[in-house]
Short mmCIF file of C-alpha atoms and ligand atoms in Angstrom, two decimals:
data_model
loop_
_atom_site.label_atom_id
_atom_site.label_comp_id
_atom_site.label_asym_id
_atom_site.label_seq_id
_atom_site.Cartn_x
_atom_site.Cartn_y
_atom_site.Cartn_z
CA UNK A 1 -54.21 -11.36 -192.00
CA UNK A 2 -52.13 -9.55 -194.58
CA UNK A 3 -48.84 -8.46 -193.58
CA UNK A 4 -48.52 -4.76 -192.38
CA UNK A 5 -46.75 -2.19 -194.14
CA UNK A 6 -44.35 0.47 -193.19
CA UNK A 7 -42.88 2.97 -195.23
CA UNK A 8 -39.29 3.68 -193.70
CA UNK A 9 -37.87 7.60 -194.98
CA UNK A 10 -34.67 7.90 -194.50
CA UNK A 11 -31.40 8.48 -196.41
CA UNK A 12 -28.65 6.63 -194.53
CA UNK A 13 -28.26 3.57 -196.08
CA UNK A 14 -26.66 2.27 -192.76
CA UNK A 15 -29.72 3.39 -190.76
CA UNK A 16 -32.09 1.92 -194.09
CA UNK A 17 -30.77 -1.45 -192.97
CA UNK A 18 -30.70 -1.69 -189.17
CA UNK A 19 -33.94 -0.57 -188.78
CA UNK A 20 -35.52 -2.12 -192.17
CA UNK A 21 -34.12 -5.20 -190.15
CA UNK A 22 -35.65 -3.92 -187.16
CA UNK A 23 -39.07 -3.84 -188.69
CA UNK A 24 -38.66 -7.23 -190.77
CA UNK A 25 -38.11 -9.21 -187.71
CA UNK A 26 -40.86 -7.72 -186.37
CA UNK A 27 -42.85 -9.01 -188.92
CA UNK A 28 -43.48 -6.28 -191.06
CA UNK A 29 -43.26 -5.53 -194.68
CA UNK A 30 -40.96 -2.51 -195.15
CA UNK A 31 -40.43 -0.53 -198.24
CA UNK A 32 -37.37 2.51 -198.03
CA UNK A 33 -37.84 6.02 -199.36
CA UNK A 34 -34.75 8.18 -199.28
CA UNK A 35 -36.48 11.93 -200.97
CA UNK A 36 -39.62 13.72 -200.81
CA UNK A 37 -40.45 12.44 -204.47
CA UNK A 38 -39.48 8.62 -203.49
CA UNK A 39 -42.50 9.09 -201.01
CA UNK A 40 -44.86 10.39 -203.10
CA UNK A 41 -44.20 7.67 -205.58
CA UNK A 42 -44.42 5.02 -203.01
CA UNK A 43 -46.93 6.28 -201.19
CA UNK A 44 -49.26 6.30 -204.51
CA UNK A 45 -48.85 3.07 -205.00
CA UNK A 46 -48.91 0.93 -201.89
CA UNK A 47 -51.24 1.15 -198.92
CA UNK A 48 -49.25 1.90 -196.22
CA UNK A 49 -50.08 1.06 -192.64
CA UNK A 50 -47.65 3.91 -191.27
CA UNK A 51 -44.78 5.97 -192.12
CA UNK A 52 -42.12 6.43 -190.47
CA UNK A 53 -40.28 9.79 -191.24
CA UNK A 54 -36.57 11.55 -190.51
CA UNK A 55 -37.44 14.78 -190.58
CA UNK A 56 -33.88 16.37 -191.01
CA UNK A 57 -32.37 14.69 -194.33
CA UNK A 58 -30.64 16.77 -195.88
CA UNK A 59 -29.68 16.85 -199.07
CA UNK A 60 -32.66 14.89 -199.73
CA UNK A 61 -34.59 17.67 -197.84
CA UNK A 62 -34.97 20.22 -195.05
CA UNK A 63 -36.87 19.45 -192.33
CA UNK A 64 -39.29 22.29 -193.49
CA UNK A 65 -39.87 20.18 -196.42
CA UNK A 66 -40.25 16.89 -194.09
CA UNK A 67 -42.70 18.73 -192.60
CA UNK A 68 -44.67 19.93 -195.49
CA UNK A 69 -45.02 15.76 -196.45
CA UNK A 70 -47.16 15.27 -193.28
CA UNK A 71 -50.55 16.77 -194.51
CA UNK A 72 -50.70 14.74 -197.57
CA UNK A 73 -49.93 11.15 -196.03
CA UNK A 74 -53.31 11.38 -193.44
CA UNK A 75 -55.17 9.12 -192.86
CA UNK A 76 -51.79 7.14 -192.78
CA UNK A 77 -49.84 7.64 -189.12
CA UNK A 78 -46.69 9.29 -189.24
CA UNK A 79 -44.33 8.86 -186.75
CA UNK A 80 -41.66 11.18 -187.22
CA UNK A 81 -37.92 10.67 -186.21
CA UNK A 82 -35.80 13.95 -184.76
CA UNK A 83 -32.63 14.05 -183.05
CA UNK A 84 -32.57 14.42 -179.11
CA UNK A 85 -31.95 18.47 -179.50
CA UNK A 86 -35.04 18.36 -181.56
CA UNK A 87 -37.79 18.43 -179.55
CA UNK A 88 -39.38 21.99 -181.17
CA UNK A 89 -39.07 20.33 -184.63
CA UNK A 90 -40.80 17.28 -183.38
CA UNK A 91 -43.68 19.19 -181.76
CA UNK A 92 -43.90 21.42 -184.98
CA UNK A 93 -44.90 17.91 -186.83
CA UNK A 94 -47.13 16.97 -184.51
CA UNK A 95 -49.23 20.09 -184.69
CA UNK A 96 -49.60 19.07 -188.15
CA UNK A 97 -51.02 16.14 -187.64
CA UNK A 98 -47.78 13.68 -186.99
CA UNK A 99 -49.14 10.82 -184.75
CA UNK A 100 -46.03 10.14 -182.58
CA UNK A 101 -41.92 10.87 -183.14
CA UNK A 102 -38.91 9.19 -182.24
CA UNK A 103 -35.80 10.48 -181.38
CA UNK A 104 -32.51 9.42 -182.91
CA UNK A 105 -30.68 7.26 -182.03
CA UNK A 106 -33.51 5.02 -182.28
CA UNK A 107 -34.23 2.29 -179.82
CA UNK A 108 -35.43 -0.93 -180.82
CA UNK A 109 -37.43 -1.70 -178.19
CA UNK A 110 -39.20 1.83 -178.03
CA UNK A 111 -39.75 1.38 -182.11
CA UNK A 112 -41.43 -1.41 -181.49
CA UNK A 113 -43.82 0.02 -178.60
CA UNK A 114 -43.90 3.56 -180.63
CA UNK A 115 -44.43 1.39 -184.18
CA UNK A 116 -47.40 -0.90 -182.35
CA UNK A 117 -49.06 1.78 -180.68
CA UNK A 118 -49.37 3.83 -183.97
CA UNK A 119 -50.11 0.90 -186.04
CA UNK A 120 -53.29 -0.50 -183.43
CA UNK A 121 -54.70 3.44 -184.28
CA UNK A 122 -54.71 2.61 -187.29
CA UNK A 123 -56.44 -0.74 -187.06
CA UNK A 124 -58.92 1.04 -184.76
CA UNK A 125 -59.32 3.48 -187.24
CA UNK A 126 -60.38 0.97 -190.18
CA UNK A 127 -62.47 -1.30 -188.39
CA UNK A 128 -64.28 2.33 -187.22
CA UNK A 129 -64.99 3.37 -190.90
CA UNK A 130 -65.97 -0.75 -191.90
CA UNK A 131 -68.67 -0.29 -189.33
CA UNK A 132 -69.57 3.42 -190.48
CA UNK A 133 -69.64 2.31 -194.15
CA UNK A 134 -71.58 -0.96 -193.17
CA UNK A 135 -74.63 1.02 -191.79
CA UNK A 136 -74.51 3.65 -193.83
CA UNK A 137 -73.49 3.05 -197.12
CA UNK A 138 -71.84 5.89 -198.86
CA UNK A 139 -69.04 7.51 -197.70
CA UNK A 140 -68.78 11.29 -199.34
CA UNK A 141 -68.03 13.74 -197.06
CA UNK A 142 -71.30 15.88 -198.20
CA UNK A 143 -69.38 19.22 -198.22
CA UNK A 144 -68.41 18.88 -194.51
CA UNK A 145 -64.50 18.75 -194.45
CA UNK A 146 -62.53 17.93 -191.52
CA UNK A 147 -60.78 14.72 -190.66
CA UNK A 148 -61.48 15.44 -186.66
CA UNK A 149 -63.59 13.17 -184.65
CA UNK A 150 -66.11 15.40 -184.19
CA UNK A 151 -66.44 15.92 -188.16
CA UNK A 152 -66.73 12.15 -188.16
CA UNK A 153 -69.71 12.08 -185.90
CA UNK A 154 -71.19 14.66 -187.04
CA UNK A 155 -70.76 13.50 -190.49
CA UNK A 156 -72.28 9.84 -189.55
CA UNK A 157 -75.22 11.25 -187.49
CA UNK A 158 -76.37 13.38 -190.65
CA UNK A 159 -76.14 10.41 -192.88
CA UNK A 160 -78.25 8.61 -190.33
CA UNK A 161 -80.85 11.41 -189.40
CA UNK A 162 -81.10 12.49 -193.12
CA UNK A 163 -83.95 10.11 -194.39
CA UNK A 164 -86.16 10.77 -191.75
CA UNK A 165 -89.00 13.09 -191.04
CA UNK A 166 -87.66 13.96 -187.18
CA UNK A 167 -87.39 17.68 -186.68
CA UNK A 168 -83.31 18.56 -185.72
CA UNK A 169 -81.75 21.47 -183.90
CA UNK A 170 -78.77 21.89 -184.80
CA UNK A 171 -76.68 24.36 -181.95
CA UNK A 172 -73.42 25.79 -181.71
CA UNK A 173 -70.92 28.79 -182.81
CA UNK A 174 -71.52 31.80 -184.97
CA UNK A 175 -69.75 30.01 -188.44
CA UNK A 176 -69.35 26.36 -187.46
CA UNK A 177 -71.47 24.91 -190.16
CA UNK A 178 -75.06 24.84 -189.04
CA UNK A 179 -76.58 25.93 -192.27
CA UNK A 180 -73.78 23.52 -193.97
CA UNK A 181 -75.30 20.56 -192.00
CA UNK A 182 -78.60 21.96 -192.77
CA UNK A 183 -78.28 21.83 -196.20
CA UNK A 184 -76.68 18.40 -195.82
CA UNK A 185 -79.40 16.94 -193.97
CA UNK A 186 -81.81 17.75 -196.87
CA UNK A 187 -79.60 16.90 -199.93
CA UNK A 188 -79.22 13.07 -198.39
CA UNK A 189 -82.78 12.92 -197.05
CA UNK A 190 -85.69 11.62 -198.93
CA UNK A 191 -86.80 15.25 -199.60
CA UNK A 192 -83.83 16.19 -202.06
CA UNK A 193 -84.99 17.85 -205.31
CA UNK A 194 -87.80 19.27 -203.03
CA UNK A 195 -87.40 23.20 -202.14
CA UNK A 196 -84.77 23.79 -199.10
CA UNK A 197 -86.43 26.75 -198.20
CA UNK A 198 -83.92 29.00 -195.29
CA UNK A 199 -85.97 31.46 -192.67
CA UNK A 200 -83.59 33.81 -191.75
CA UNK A 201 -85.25 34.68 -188.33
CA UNK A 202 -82.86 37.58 -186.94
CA UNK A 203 -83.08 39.33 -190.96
CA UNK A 204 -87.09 39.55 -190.52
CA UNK A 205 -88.89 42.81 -188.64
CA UNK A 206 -91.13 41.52 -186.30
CA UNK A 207 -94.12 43.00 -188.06
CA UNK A 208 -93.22 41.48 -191.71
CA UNK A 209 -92.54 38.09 -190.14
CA UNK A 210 -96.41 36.63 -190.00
CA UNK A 211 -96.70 37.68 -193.86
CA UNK A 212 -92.94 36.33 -194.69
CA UNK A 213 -93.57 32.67 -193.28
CA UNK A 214 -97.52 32.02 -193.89
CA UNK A 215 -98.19 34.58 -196.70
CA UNK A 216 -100.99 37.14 -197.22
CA UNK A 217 -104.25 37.77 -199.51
CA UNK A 218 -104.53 40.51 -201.68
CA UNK A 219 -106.67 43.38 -199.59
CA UNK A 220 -105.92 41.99 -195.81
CA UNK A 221 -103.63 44.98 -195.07
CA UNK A 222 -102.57 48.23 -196.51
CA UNK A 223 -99.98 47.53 -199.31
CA UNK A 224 -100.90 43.68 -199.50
CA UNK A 225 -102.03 44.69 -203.35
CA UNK A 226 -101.89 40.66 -204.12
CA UNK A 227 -101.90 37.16 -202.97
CA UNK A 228 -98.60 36.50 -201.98
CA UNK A 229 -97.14 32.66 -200.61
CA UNK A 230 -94.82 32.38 -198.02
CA UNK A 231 -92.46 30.79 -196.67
CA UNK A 232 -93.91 28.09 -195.45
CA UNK A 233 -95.97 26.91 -198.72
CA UNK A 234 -92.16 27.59 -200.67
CA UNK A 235 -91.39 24.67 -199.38
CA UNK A 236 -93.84 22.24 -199.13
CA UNK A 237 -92.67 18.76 -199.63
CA UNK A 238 -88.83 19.81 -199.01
CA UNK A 239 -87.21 21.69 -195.61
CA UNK A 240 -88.25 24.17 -193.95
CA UNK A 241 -85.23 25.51 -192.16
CA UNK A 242 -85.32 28.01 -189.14
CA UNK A 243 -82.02 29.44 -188.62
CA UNK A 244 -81.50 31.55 -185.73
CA UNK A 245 -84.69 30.39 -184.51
CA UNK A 246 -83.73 32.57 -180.96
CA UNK A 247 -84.64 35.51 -182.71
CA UNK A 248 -88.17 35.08 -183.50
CA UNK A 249 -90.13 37.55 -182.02
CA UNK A 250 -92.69 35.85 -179.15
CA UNK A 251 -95.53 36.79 -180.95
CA UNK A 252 -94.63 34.68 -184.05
CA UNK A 253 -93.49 31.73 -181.96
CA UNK A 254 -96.97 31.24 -180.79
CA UNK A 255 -98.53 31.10 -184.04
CA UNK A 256 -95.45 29.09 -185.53
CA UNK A 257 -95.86 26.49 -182.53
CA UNK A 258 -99.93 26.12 -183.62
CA UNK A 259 -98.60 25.67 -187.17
CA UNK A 260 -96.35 22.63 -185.86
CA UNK A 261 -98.71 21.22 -184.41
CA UNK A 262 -101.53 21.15 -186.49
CA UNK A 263 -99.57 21.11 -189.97
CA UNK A 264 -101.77 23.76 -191.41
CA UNK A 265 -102.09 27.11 -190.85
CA UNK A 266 -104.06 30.42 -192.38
CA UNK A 267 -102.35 32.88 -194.38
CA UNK A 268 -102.78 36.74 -193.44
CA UNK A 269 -106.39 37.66 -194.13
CA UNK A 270 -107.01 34.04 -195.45
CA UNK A 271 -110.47 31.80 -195.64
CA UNK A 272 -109.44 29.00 -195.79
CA UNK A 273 -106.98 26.38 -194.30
CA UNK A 274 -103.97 25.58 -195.98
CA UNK A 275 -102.24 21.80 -195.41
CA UNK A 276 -98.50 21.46 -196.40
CA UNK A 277 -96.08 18.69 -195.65
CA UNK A 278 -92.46 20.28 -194.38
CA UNK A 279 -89.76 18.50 -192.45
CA UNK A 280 -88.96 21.52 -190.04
CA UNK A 281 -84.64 22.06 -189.25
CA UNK A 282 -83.65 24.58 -186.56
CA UNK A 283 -80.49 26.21 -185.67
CA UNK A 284 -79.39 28.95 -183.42
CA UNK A 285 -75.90 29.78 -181.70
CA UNK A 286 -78.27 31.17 -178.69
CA UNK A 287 -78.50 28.98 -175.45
CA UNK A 288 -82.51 28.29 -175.97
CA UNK A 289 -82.40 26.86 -172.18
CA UNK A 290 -81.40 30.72 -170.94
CA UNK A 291 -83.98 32.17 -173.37
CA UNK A 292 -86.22 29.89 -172.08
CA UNK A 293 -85.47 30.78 -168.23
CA UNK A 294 -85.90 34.80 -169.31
CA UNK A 295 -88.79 33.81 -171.00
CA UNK A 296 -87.77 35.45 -174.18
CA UNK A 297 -88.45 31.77 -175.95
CA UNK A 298 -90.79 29.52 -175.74
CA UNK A 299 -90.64 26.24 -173.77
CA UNK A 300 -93.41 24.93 -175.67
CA UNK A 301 -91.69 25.27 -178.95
CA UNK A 302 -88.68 24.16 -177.87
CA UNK A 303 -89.54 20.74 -177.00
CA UNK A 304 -91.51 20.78 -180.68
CA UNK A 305 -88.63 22.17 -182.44
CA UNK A 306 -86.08 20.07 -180.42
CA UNK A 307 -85.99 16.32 -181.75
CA UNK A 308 -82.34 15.03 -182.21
CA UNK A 309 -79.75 17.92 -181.57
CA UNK A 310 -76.58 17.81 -183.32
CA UNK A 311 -73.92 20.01 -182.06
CA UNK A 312 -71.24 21.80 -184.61
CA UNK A 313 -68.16 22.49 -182.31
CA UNK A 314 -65.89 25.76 -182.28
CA UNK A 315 -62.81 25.44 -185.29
CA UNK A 316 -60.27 25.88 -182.40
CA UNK A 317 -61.27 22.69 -180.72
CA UNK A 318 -60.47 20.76 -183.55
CA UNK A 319 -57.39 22.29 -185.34
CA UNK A 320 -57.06 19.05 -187.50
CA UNK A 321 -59.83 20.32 -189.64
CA UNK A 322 -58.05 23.96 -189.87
CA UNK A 323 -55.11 22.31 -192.04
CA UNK A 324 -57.68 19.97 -194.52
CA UNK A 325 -60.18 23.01 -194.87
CA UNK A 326 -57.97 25.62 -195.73
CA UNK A 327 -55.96 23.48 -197.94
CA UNK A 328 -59.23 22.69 -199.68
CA UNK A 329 -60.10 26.53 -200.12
CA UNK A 330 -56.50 27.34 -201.54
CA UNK A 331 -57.26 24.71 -203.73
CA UNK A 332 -60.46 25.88 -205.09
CA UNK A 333 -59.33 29.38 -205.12
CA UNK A 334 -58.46 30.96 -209.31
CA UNK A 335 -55.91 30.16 -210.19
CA UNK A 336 -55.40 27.50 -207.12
CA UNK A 337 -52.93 27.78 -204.33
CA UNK A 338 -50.92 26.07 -202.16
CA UNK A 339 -50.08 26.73 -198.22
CA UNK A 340 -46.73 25.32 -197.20
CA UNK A 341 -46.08 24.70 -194.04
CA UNK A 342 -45.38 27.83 -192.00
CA UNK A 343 -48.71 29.22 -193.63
CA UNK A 344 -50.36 26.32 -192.07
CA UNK A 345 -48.57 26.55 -188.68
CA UNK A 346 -50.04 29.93 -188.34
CA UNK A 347 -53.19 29.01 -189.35
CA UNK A 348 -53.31 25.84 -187.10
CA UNK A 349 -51.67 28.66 -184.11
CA UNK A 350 -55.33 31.37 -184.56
CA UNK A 351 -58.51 30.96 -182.30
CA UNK A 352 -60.34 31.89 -185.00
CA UNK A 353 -63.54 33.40 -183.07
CA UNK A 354 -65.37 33.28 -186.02
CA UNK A 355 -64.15 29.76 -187.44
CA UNK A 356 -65.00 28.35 -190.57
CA UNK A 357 -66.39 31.49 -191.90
CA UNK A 358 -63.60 33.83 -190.36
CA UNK A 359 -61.12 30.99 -192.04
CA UNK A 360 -62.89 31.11 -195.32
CA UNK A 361 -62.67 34.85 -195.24
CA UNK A 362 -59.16 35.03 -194.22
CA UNK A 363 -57.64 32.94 -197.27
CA UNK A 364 -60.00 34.03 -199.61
CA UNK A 365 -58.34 37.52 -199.25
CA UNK A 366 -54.92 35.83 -198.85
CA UNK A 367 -55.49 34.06 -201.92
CA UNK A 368 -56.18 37.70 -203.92
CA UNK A 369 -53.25 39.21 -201.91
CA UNK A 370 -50.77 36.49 -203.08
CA UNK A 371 -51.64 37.62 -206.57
CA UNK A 372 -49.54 35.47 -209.27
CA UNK A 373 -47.34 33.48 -206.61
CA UNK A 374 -48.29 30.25 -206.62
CA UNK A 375 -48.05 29.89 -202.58
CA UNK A 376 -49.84 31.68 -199.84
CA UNK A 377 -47.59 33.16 -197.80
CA UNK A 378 -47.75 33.70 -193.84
CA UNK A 379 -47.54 37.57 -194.82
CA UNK A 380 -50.42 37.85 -197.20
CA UNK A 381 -52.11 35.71 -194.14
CA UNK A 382 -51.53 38.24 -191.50
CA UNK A 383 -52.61 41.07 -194.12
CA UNK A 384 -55.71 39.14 -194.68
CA UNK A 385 -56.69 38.50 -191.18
CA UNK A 386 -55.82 42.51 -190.11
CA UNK A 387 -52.46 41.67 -188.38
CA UNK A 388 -49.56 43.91 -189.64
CA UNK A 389 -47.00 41.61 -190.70
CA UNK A 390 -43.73 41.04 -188.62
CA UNK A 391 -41.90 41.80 -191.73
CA UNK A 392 -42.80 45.41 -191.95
CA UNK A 393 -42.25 46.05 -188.40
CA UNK A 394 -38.45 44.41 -188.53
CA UNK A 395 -37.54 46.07 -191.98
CA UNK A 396 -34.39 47.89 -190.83
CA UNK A 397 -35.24 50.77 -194.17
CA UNK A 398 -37.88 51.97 -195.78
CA UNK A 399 -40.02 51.18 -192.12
CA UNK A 400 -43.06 54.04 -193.03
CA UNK A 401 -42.85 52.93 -197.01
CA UNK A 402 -43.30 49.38 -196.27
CA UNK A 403 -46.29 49.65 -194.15
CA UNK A 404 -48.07 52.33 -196.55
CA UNK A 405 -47.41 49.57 -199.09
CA UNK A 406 -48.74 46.55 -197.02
CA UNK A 407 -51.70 48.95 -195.97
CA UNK A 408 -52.44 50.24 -199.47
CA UNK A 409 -51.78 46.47 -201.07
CA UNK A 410 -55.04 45.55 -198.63
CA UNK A 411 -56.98 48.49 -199.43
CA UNK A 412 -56.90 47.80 -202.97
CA UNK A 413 -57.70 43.97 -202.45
CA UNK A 414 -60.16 44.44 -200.42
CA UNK A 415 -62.05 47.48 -202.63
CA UNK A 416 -61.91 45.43 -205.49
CA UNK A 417 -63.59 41.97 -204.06
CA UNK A 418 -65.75 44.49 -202.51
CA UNK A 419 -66.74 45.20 -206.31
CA UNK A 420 -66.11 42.11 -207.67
CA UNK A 421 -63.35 43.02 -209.00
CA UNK A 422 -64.77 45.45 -211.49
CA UNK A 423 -61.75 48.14 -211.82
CA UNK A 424 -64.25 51.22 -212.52
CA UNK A 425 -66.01 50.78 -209.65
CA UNK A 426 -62.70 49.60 -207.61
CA UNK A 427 -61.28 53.05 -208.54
CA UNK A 428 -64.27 54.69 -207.76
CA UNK A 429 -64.10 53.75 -204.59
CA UNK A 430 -61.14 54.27 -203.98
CA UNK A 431 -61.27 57.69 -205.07
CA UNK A 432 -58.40 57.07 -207.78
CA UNK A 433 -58.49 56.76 -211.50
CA UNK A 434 -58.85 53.45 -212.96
CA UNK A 435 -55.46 53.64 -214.78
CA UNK A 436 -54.09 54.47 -211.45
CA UNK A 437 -55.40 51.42 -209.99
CA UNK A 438 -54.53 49.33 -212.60
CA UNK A 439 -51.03 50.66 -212.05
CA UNK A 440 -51.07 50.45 -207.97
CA UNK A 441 -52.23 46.78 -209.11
CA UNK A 442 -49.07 46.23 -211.10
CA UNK A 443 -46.87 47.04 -208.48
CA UNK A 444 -48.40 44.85 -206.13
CA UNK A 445 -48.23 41.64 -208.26
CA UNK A 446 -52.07 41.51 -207.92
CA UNK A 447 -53.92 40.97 -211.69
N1 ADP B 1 -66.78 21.49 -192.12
C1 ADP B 1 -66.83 22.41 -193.09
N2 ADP B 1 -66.31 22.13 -194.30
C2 ADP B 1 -66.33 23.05 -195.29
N3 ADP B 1 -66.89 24.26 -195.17
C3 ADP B 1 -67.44 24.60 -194.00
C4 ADP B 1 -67.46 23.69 -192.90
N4 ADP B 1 -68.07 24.29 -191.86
C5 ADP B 1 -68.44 25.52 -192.29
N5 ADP B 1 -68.08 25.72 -193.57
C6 ADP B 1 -68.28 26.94 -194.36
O1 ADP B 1 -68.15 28.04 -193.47
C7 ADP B 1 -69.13 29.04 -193.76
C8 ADP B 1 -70.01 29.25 -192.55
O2 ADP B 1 -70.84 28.10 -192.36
P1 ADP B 1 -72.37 28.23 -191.95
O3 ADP B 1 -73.01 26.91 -192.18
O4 ADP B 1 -73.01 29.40 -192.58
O5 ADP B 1 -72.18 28.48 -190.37
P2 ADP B 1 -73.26 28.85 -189.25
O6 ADP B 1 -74.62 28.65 -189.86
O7 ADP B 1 -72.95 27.92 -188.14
O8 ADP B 1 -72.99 30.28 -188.88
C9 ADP B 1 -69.91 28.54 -194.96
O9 ADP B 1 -69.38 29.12 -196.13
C10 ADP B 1 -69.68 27.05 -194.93
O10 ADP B 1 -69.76 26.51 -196.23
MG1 MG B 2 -75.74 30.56 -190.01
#
């Protein structure tokens, strides 16, 4: 076996040298960083087995700065190094995804328990993905971020369930991803390049649905002036996908149910029979087993619809992923942005009720409040997500301007992504002029 590598961040060249001879007699390779950009360079190129990080170097930098390294050295374990008083600093880094700390002085025979532990994780961790990427060749993360365990199973059981013809419910929390693993489940199955064809249930009257999902002929009710397809024949060959299959109306699950079990089915007012080949995805954040108890759903069509059930679990029970997936929106956002780390410890500190979508939302309107700056701040966060900002609340003048500021800063933002960002309309409805806007823009650092 190859000898294990530690990366060793610290400026003392006293310190560099005890524990570098620490490590070496414990048999491991060790390679010293003393700065922030002495890690990135290292950490490019060598394949570290763990890091282990002084959070508090200055001048090399401030432990804010020490923190704002952890994110981008995952998968890697960091065990971070504080002194005794610095418990708050060291639970700050673990929030952030720090695997262990340390606290100066250092003792060698807790490094070496601390330094083991972290390093077996990270065995663990490798031989996990060997086996993943052995059965499953392939290892994108098809759209669904997160380095969490659940986003790991959930992430191996769509690569798994993807090729075959089983029907899947797919249950959990308003925003988690359902339609996401949806989507997912047809883009790696056989079916991909075939129509994914979503049936928004709840978005359907109750008398439209019958014509929405099997189609109608031209005559069989008043209005039906042609033969129309629906739903159903879309996407024959592909997915059919049911999403917030709790909300179907009774009526419709009964002739939905016949449908699944014959594989044909009669549109409105047809003759004859029509055949199509669909794999069938459901989702719904409703518990189907209540439903089912009230008898507003269908037990019959719940054992049809059932097959394998993946589960996408609440944002706040896996904060990992709320660090990787906003990162990855700031990223994307025009022009791209960054989130240092007390934007992130805020973010990681939210519930989020409405997870991924409520996160999406919440930095996309960050992203437009932050204007030119290249970083998010925790400010333009709190805007975002309808909080009013300690700032304006602590700002010893000016307390009324500041507020009408932050408030009219949102309005603005928020009327113009409500018109994508079309000033005329913007101003319109806003009830100002568009030069005014343009100059209420100006002030406000937004473009
Ligand atoms: N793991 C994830 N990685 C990236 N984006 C995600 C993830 N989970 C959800 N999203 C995004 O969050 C939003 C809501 O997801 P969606 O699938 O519509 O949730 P649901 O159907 O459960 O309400 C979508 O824009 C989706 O792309
Ligand atoms: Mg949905």
């Amino acid at each position: 076996m190859n000898m294990q590598s530690i990366l060793l961040v610290d400026d003392e060249p006293a310190f560099q040298r005890l524990c570098g001879n620490w490590l070496a007699g414990l048999g491991y390779l060790v390679k010293v960083a003393a700065t922030a950009e002495q890690v990135g360079e290292l950490v490019a190129q060598n394949n570290f087995d763990l890091v282990l990080l002084d959070l508090a170097l200055p001048p090399s930098f401030t432990p804010e700065e020490g923190l704002a390294l952890l994110p981008g050295l995952a998968p890697v374990p960091v065990v971070v190094m504080t002194g005794h008083a610095d418990r708050e600093l060291a639970l700050r880094a673990i929030s952030l995804g720090a695997w262990d700390f340390l606290p100066k002085p250092l003792d060698p025979d807790i490094l070496r328990v601390v330094v083991e532990r972290a390093l077996t994780k990270r065995r663990l961790e490798h031989e996990l993905a060997e086996w993943r990427a052995r059965a499953l060749p392939n290892d994108n993360t098809m759209g669904l971020t997160g380095n969490s365990n659940d986003l790991a199973e959930l992430r191996s059981l769509v690569r798994r369930i993807a090729p075959t013809n089983v029907p899947v419910m797919i249950t959990g929390p308003s925003g988690t991803g359902k339609e996401l693993v949806a989507r997912a489940l047809h883009a790696h199955g056989k079916r991909a390049g075939k129509p994914f064809v979503a049936v928004h249930c709840g978005a359907i009257p109750a008398e439209l649905f019958e014509s929405e999902l099997f189609g109608h002929c031209k005559g069989s009710f008043t209005g039906a002036d042609r033969d129309r397809n629906g739903l159903i024949a879309a996407a024959d060959g592909g997915t059919l996908f049911l999403d917030e299959v709790g909300e179907m109306p009774l009526p419709m699950q009964v002739k939905l149910l016949r449908f699944l079990q014959s594989g044909s089915f009669f549109a409105i007012g047809g003759r004859s029979e029509q055949r199509v080949d669909v794999r069938i995805v459901a989702a719904t954040n409703r518990e189907l087993s209540v439903m089912i108890e009230e008898k507003s759903f269908r037990d019959d069509l719940y054992y049809r619809l059932k097959g394998i059930q993946i589960r996408t679990s609440a944002l706040a029970d896996r904060a990992g992923d709320i660090t990787l997936i906003a990162q990855s929106i700031a990223a994307r956002s025009t022009p791209p942005k960054r989130l240092a780390v007390p934007a992130l410890e805020w973010l990681v500190s939210r519930t989020w009720p409405g997870n991924v979508r409520e996160l999406q939302h919440c930095l996309q309107t960050a992203a437009a409040l932050a204007g030119e700056q290249t970083d998010i701040s925790v400010e333009d966060l709190a805007l975002a997500c309808g909080e009013v900002p300690a700032t304006a609340l602590t700002e010893e003048t000016g307390l009324l301007e500041a507020q009408v500021a932050t408030l009219e800063k949102r309005l603005i933002v928020t009327a113009l992504e409500d018109n994508d960002h079309n000033h005329t309309h913007a101003a319109r409805q806003l009830g100002i002029s568009r030069v005014g806007l343009l100059n209420k823009m100006r002030r406000h650092g937004l473009r």
